[in-house]
Coordinates of C-alpha atoms and ligand atoms in Angstrom, one line a residue:
M1 CA -21.0 4.3 21.0
P2 CA -20.8 2.4 17.9
D3 CA -20.2 -1.3 17.9
T4 CA -16.6 -1.3 16.6
S5 CA -16.1 -5.1 17.0
P6 CA -16.2 -5.9 13.1
L7 CA -12.9 -3.9 12.8
F8 CA -11.3 -6.4 15.3
E9 CA -12.3 -9.6 13.7
P10 CA -9.2 -11.5 12.6
F11 CA -8.7 -12.1 8.9
A12 CA -6.9 -15.0 7.3
V13 CA -5.2 -15.0 4.0
R14 CA -2.7 -17.6 2.5
N15 CA -1.3 -19.0 5.7
K16 CA -1.2 -15.8 7.6
T17 CA -3.8 -14.3 10.0
L18 CA -4.1 -10.6 10.5
P19 CA -5.2 -9.9 14.1
N20 CA -7.7 -7.4 12.9
R21 CA -8.9 -5.5 9.8
I22 CA -6.9 -2.2 10.2
V23 CA -4.0 -1.7 7.9
M24 CA -1.4 1.0 8.0
P25 CA -0.9 1.9 4.3
P26 CA 2.5 2.6 2.9
M27 CA 3.6 6.2 3.7
V28 CA 7.1 7.6 3.1
V29 CA 8.0 9.3 6.4
N30 CA 11.7 10.3 5.7
R31 CA 13.3 8.3 8.5
G32 CA 14.9 5.6 6.3
I33 CA 14.2 1.9 6.6
N34 CA 17.3 0.6 8.4
T35 CA 17.5 3.3 11.1
R36 CA 16.5 3.4 14.8
A37 CA 14.0 6.2 13.9
A38 CA 12.2 4.1 11.4
R39 CA 12.0 1.1 13.7
E40 CA 10.5 3.4 16.4
W41 CA 8.0 5.0 13.9
Y42 CA 6.8 1.7 12.5
G43 CA 7.1 -0.2 16.0
E44 CA 4.9 2.5 17.6
R45 CA 2.3 2.1 14.9
A46 CA 2.2 -1.7 15.4
Q47 CA 1.9 -1.2 19.2
G48 CA -0.9 1.0 18.5
G49 CA -3.0 -1.9 17.3
A50 CA -2.9 -2.0 13.5
G51 CA -3.2 -5.6 12.2
L52 CA -0.9 -5.2 9.2
V53 CA 1.9 -2.3 8.9
I54 CA 3.0 -1.7 5.3
V55 CA 6.5 0.0 5.3
E56 CA 6.8 2.9 2.9
A57 CA 7.5 2.9 -1.0
T58 CA 11.0 1.6 -1.3
G59 CA 12.8 1.7 -4.6
V60 CA 13.9 -1.6 -6.1
T61 CA 16.5 0.0 -8.3
G62 CA 19.8 -0.1 -6.5
F63 CA 18.2 -2.0 -3.5
V64 CA 20.4 -5.1 -4.0
G65 CA 23.9 -4.3 -3.0
R66 CA 22.6 -1.4 -0.6
Y67 CA 20.5 -3.6 1.8
G68 CA 20.7 -7.2 2.8
A69 CA 18.2 -9.2 4.9
E70 CA 20.1 -8.4 8.0
D71 CA 19.7 -4.7 7.4
L72 CA 15.9 -4.9 7.3
A73 CA 15.3 -7.7 9.8
P74 CA 15.2 -5.3 12.7
L75 CA 12.4 -3.3 11.1
A76 CA 10.3 -6.3 10.4
G77 CA 11.1 -7.5 14.0
A78 CA 10.1 -4.2 15.6
I79 CA 6.7 -4.4 13.7
H80 CA 6.2 -7.9 14.8
E81 CA 7.1 -7.0 18.4
G82 CA 4.4 -4.6 18.4
G83 CA 1.9 -7.3 17.4
A84 CA 1.2 -6.6 13.7
L85 CA 2.0 -8.3 10.5
S86 CA 4.6 -6.5 8.4
A87 CA 4.8 -5.8 4.8
I88 CA 7.0 -3.5 2.6
Q89 CA 6.0 -1.5 -0.4
L90 CA 8.3 -1.9 -3.5
F91 CA 8.4 1.1 -5.8
P92 CA 9.2 0.6 -9.6
G93 CA 12.6 2.4 -9.9
A94 CA 14.6 4.4 -7.6
R95 CA 12.8 6.8 -5.1
G96 CA 11.8 10.0 -6.7
Q97 CA 12.6 8.8 -10.2
T98 CA 10.1 10.1 -12.9
T99 CA 10.7 7.6 -15.7
T100 CA 8.0 7.3 -18.2
P101 CA 7.0 4.1 -20.3
T102 CA 8.4 5.4 -23.4
D103 CA 11.8 5.9 -21.6
L104 CA 12.3 2.3 -21.0
D105 CA 14.1 0.0 -23.5
R106 CA 13.6 -3.8 -23.3
R107 CA 16.8 -4.3 -21.4
T108 CA 15.7 -1.8 -18.7
I109 CA 12.3 -3.5 -18.5
D110 CA 14.1 -6.9 -17.9
D111 CA 16.3 -5.3 -15.3
L112 CA 13.3 -3.8 -13.5
I113 CA 11.5 -7.2 -13.4
E114 CA 14.6 -8.8 -12.2
A115 CA 15.2 -6.0 -9.5
Y116 CA 11.7 -6.6 -8.3
A117 CA 12.2 -10.3 -7.8
A118 CA 15.6 -9.9 -6.1
T119 CA 14.4 -7.1 -3.7
A120 CA 11.2 -9.1 -2.8
S121 CA 13.3 -12.2 -1.9
I122 CA 15.6 -10.1 0.5
C123 CA 12.6 -8.6 2.1
A124 CA 11.1 -12.1 2.7
E125 CA 14.4 -13.2 4.0
A126 CA 14.4 -10.3 6.4
G127 CA 11.2 -11.6 7.9
F128 CA 8.5 -9.4 6.3
D129 CA 5.1 -11.2 6.1
G130 CA 4.4 -9.6 2.7
V131 CA 5.6 -7.3 -0.1
E132 CA 3.4 -4.8 -2.0
I133 CA 3.9 -3.9 -5.6
H134 CA 3.3 -0.1 -6.1
G135 CA 1.2 0.1 -9.2
A136 CA -0.9 3.1 -8.2
H137 CA -0.9 6.9 -7.9
G138 CA 0.3 7.7 -11.5
F139 CA 3.7 6.2 -11.0
L140 CA 5.5 4.1 -13.6
L141 CA 3.3 0.9 -13.6
N142 CA 0.1 3.0 -13.4
Q143 CA 1.4 4.9 -16.5
F144 CA 2.0 1.7 -18.4
F145 CA -1.7 0.9 -17.7
S146 CA -2.9 4.3 -19.1
L147 CA -3.7 4.6 -22.7
E148 CA -3.0 8.3 -22.6
Q149 CA 0.5 7.8 -20.9
N150 CA 1.6 4.7 -22.5
R151 CA 2.6 5.5 -26.1
R152 CA 4.6 2.4 -26.8
Q153 CA 3.8 0.4 -29.9
D154 CA 5.6 -2.9 -28.8
A155 CA 4.2 -5.8 -26.6
Y156 CA 4.1 -3.4 -23.6
G157 CA 1.7 -0.9 -25.1
S158 CA -1.7 0.0 -26.9
T159 CA -3.9 -3.1 -26.2
L160 CA -5.2 -3.7 -22.8
A161 CA -3.2 -6.8 -22.7
G162 CA 0.0 -4.9 -23.6
R163 CA -0.8 -2.2 -21.0
M164 CA -1.1 -4.8 -18.2
L165 CA 2.0 -7.0 -19.5
L166 CA 4.6 -5.4 -17.3
A167 CA 2.4 -5.4 -14.1
V168 CA 1.7 -9.1 -14.7
Q169 CA 5.4 -10.0 -15.5
I170 CA 6.6 -8.3 -12.3
T171 CA 3.8 -10.0 -10.3
R172 CA 4.8 -13.5 -11.6
A173 CA 8.5 -12.8 -11.0
V174 CA 7.9 -11.6 -7.5
R175 CA 5.6 -14.6 -6.7
D176 CA 8.2 -16.9 -8.1
A177 CA 10.9 -15.3 -5.8
L178 CA 8.8 -15.3 -2.7
P179 CA 8.6 -18.2 -0.3
D180 CA 5.1 -19.8 -0.3
E181 CA 4.1 -18.3 3.0
T182 CA 4.8 -14.6 2.0
L183 CA 1.9 -12.5 1.1
L184 CA 1.9 -10.7 -2.2
L185 CA -0.2 -7.4 -2.3
Y186 CA -0.6 -5.0 -5.4
R187 CA -1.7 -1.3 -5.0
H188 CA -3.6 0.0 -7.8
T189 CA -5.7 3.3 -8.5
P190 CA -9.1 1.9 -9.7
L191 CA -10.0 4.9 -11.8
G192 CA -7.3 7.1 -13.4
Q193 CA -6.2 9.2 -16.3
G194 CA -6.6 7.2 -19.5
Y195 CA -8.3 3.9 -18.2
R196 CA -11.7 2.8 -17.1
L197 CA -12.9 1.0 -13.9
E198 CA -13.8 -2.1 -15.9
E199 CA -10.2 -2.2 -17.3
S200 CA -9.0 -2.1 -13.7
I201 CA -11.1 -5.0 -12.8
E202 CA -9.6 -6.9 -15.8
L203 CA -6.2 -6.0 -14.5
G204 CA -7.1 -7.2 -11.0
S205 CA -8.3 -10.5 -12.5
E206 CA -4.9 -10.9 -14.3
L207 CA -2.9 -10.1 -11.1
V208 CA -4.8 -12.6 -9.0
D209 CA -4.0 -15.3 -11.7
A210 CA -0.3 -14.1 -11.5
G211 CA -0.2 -14.7 -7.8
V212 CA -1.6 -11.6 -6.0
D213 CA -3.1 -12.4 -2.6
I214 CA -4.5 -9.0 -1.7
L215 CA -5.6 -6.2 -3.9
D216 CA -4.9 -2.7 -2.3
L217 CA -7.2 -0.3 -4.0
S218 CA -6.3 3.3 -3.5
P219 CA -8.6 5.7 -5.3
S220 CA -7.7 9.3 -6.0
S221 CA -11.1 10.5 -4.9
I222 CA -13.7 9.7 -2.3
E223 CA -17.3 9.3 -2.6
E224 CA -18.9 6.5 -0.6
P225 CA -16.5 4.7 1.7
G226 CA -15.0 2.0 -0.3
D227 CA -16.8 3.0 -3.5
R228 CA -14.0 2.2 -5.8
A229 CA -13.2 -1.1 -4.1
A230 CA -16.7 -2.6 -4.1
P231 CA -16.7 -3.4 -7.9
F232 CA -13.6 -5.5 -7.4
R233 CA -15.9 -7.9 -5.3
A234 CA -16.4 -9.5 -8.7
L235 CA -12.9 -11.1 -8.2
D236 CA -12.2 -13.8 -5.7
V237 CA -9.4 -11.9 -3.7
P238 CA -9.3 -9.9 -0.4
L239 CA -9.5 -6.2 -0.8
I240 CA -8.1 -3.3 1.1
T241 CA -9.7 0.1 0.9
V242 CA -8.4 3.5 1.9
N243 CA -9.2 7.3 2.1
D244 CA -10.5 9.1 5.2
L245 CA -11.5 5.9 6.9
D246 CA -10.2 7.2 10.3
V247 CA -13.8 8.4 10.6
V248 CA -15.0 5.2 12.4
E249 CA -18.4 5.2 11.1
R250 CA -17.1 5.3 7.5
A251 CA -14.8 2.3 8.3
L252 CA -17.5 0.4 9.9
T253 CA -19.8 1.1 6.8
V254 CA -17.2 -0.5 4.5
L255 CA -17.3 -3.8 6.5
R256 CA -21.0 -3.6 7.1
E257 CA -21.7 -3.3 3.3
D258 CA -18.9 -5.8 2.4
R259 CA -17.1 -3.3 0.2
A260 CA -13.8 -4.5 1.2
D261 CA -12.2 -6.8 3.8
L262 CA -9.5 -4.6 5.2
I263 CA -9.4 -0.8 6.0
A264 CA -6.3 1.2 5.7
V265 CA -5.9 4.3 7.9
G266 CA -3.0 6.4 6.7
R267 CA -2.9 10.0 8.0
G268 CA -5.0 9.0 11.0
L269 CA -2.2 6.8 12.1
I270 CA 0.3 9.6 11.6
A271 CA -1.8 11.9 13.8
D272 CA -2.5 9.0 16.5
P273 CA -0.6 5.7 16.3
E274 CA -3.0 4.6 19.1
W275 CA -6.1 5.0 16.8
P276 CA -6.9 1.2 16.6
N277 CA -6.3 0.7 20.3
K278 CA -8.6 3.6 21.2
V279 CA -11.3 2.5 18.7
R280 CA -11.2 -1.0 20.2
E281 CA -11.6 0.4 23.7
N282 CA -14.3 2.7 22.7
R283 CA -12.2 5.8 23.6
L284 CA -13.0 7.7 20.5
E285 CA -12.9 11.0 22.5
D286 CA -9.1 10.4 23.2
I287 CA -8.2 10.1 19.5
V288 CA -5.9 12.9 18.2
T289 CA -7.9 13.6 15.1
C290 CA -6.3 14.1 11.6
I291 CA -7.7 17.4 10.4
K292 CA -6.6 16.5 6.7
C293 CA -4.6 19.7 6.5
D294 CA -2.0 17.7 4.5
Q295 CA 1.1 19.4 6.3
C296 CA 2.5 15.8 6.3
F297 CA 2.5 15.6 2.5
A298 CA 4.4 19.0 2.7
D299 CA 7.0 17.3 4.9
L300 CA 7.1 14.3 2.6
R301 CA 7.9 16.6 -0.5
A302 CA 10.5 18.6 1.6
E303 CA 12.2 15.4 2.6
R304 CA 11.8 16.4 6.3
P305 CA 10.8 13.6 8.8
V306 CA 7.0 13.6 8.5
G307 CA 5.2 14.9 11.5
C308 CA 1.7 16.2 12.3
V309 CA 0.3 19.6 13.1
Q310 CA -2.0 18.0 15.8
W311 CA 0.9 16.8 17.9
E312 CA 1.6 20.1 19.6
Q313 CA -2.0 20.1 20.7
A314 CA -2.1 16.6 21.9
Ligands
FMN401 C1 3.2 11.4 4.2 C2 2.4 10.4 3.2 C3 3.3 9.6 2.5 C4 2.7 8.6 1.7 N1 3.5 7.7 1.0 C5 2.9 6.8 0.2 C6 3.8 5.7 -0.3 O1 4.9 5.6 -0.1 N2 3.1 4.7 -1.1 C7 1.8 4.8 -1.4 O2 1.3 3.9 -2.0 N3 1.0 5.8 -0.8 C8 1.5 6.7 0.0 N4 0.7 7.7 0.6 C9 -0.7 7.6 0.5 C10 -1.3 6.8 1.7 O3 -0.9 5.4 1.7 C11 -2.8 6.8 1.7 O4 -3.3 6.1 0.5 C12 -3.5 8.1 1.6 O5 -2.8 8.9 2.8 C13 -5.0 8.1 1.9 O6 -5.3 7.6 3.1 P1 -5.7 8.4 4.4 O7 -6.9 9.1 4.0 O8 -6.1 7.4 5.5 O9 -4.6 9.2 4.8 C14 1.3 8.6 1.5 C15 0.6 9.5 2.3 C16 1.2 10.4 3.1 C17 0.2 11.2 3.9
SF4_402 S1 -0.4 16.8 9.4 FE1 -2.5 17.3 9.0 S2 -3.1 15.8 7.4 FE2 -1.1 15.0 8.2 S3 -1.8 13.6 9.7 FE3 -1.5 15.6 10.8 S4 -3.5 16.5 10.8 FE4 -3.6 14.8 9.3

């Protein structure tokens, strides 16, 4: 049996302490965010032993007016009752929106920055310990960063500083809107279409200066565990890494080799919310293993409540 204790060391950041190193990354599960089904889903994952539960991508456009702190407080509360810290990922736009950088005039950019700040403020008031800006996976902020996808000729394009500007402005606005104690995370894909890893490290540095507390690095490929996170060790900021880390030995390697501070387990926690508790108790044979069939992604796209093919066999 491997010594899994490194995964269960607390981790302090800002004035918060995660009870362990396991993060549930944001995953849209089509259960809403102010519903009983959402509270049960996320509460169950917190009870299963994750240290930080990040609620799914939630659009900032149209958020104000639709949700108040009182609508989301029960969800943050359900996660806390389960024993985890809570965060929520904020998506640049409305859910499913496919805006590109060239579609946005200056007024729309200003509105987006304002919507981020106002939404973050409501989420903090609802009791979330953190908010995460979604800058990854080829969505809008990631497109702004890409030389191939960002064809703008104004201050928000062409140079590296221009391609980083919107992300930095949103980060500053969100930081200013948040109470001091609330964590600010930023999710970025380290290597993508139209930008280099070195440029991503530069972006990380700017984001840290603008107030980011944790960089959540979500690569679009896997090689060594945490391979795309390790180069960000050049920066003075805690790192989350992700991708197939429900294989316990891979997760332990990340910590042993100090490639990141926190391990995100996504599909592994869909398949088995008790993954962290079972790992802590060395009950690895009891884990309902994710077979990486990606049926849950199909549910996501079909807008069905996300489930898992492994449940019938559990
Ligand atoms: C059903 C589903 C929904 C997802 N939704 C989001 C999301 O809302 N935001 C996000 O940044 N990533 C999302 N992801 C990606 C996960 O956060 C994670 O990065 C990915 O599943 C890889 O981790 P894993 O190998 O542990 O599953 C989603 C993944 C799945 C399976
Ligand atoms: S549906 Fe497939 S990929 Fe998704 S969590 Fe279950 S086993 Fe893993």
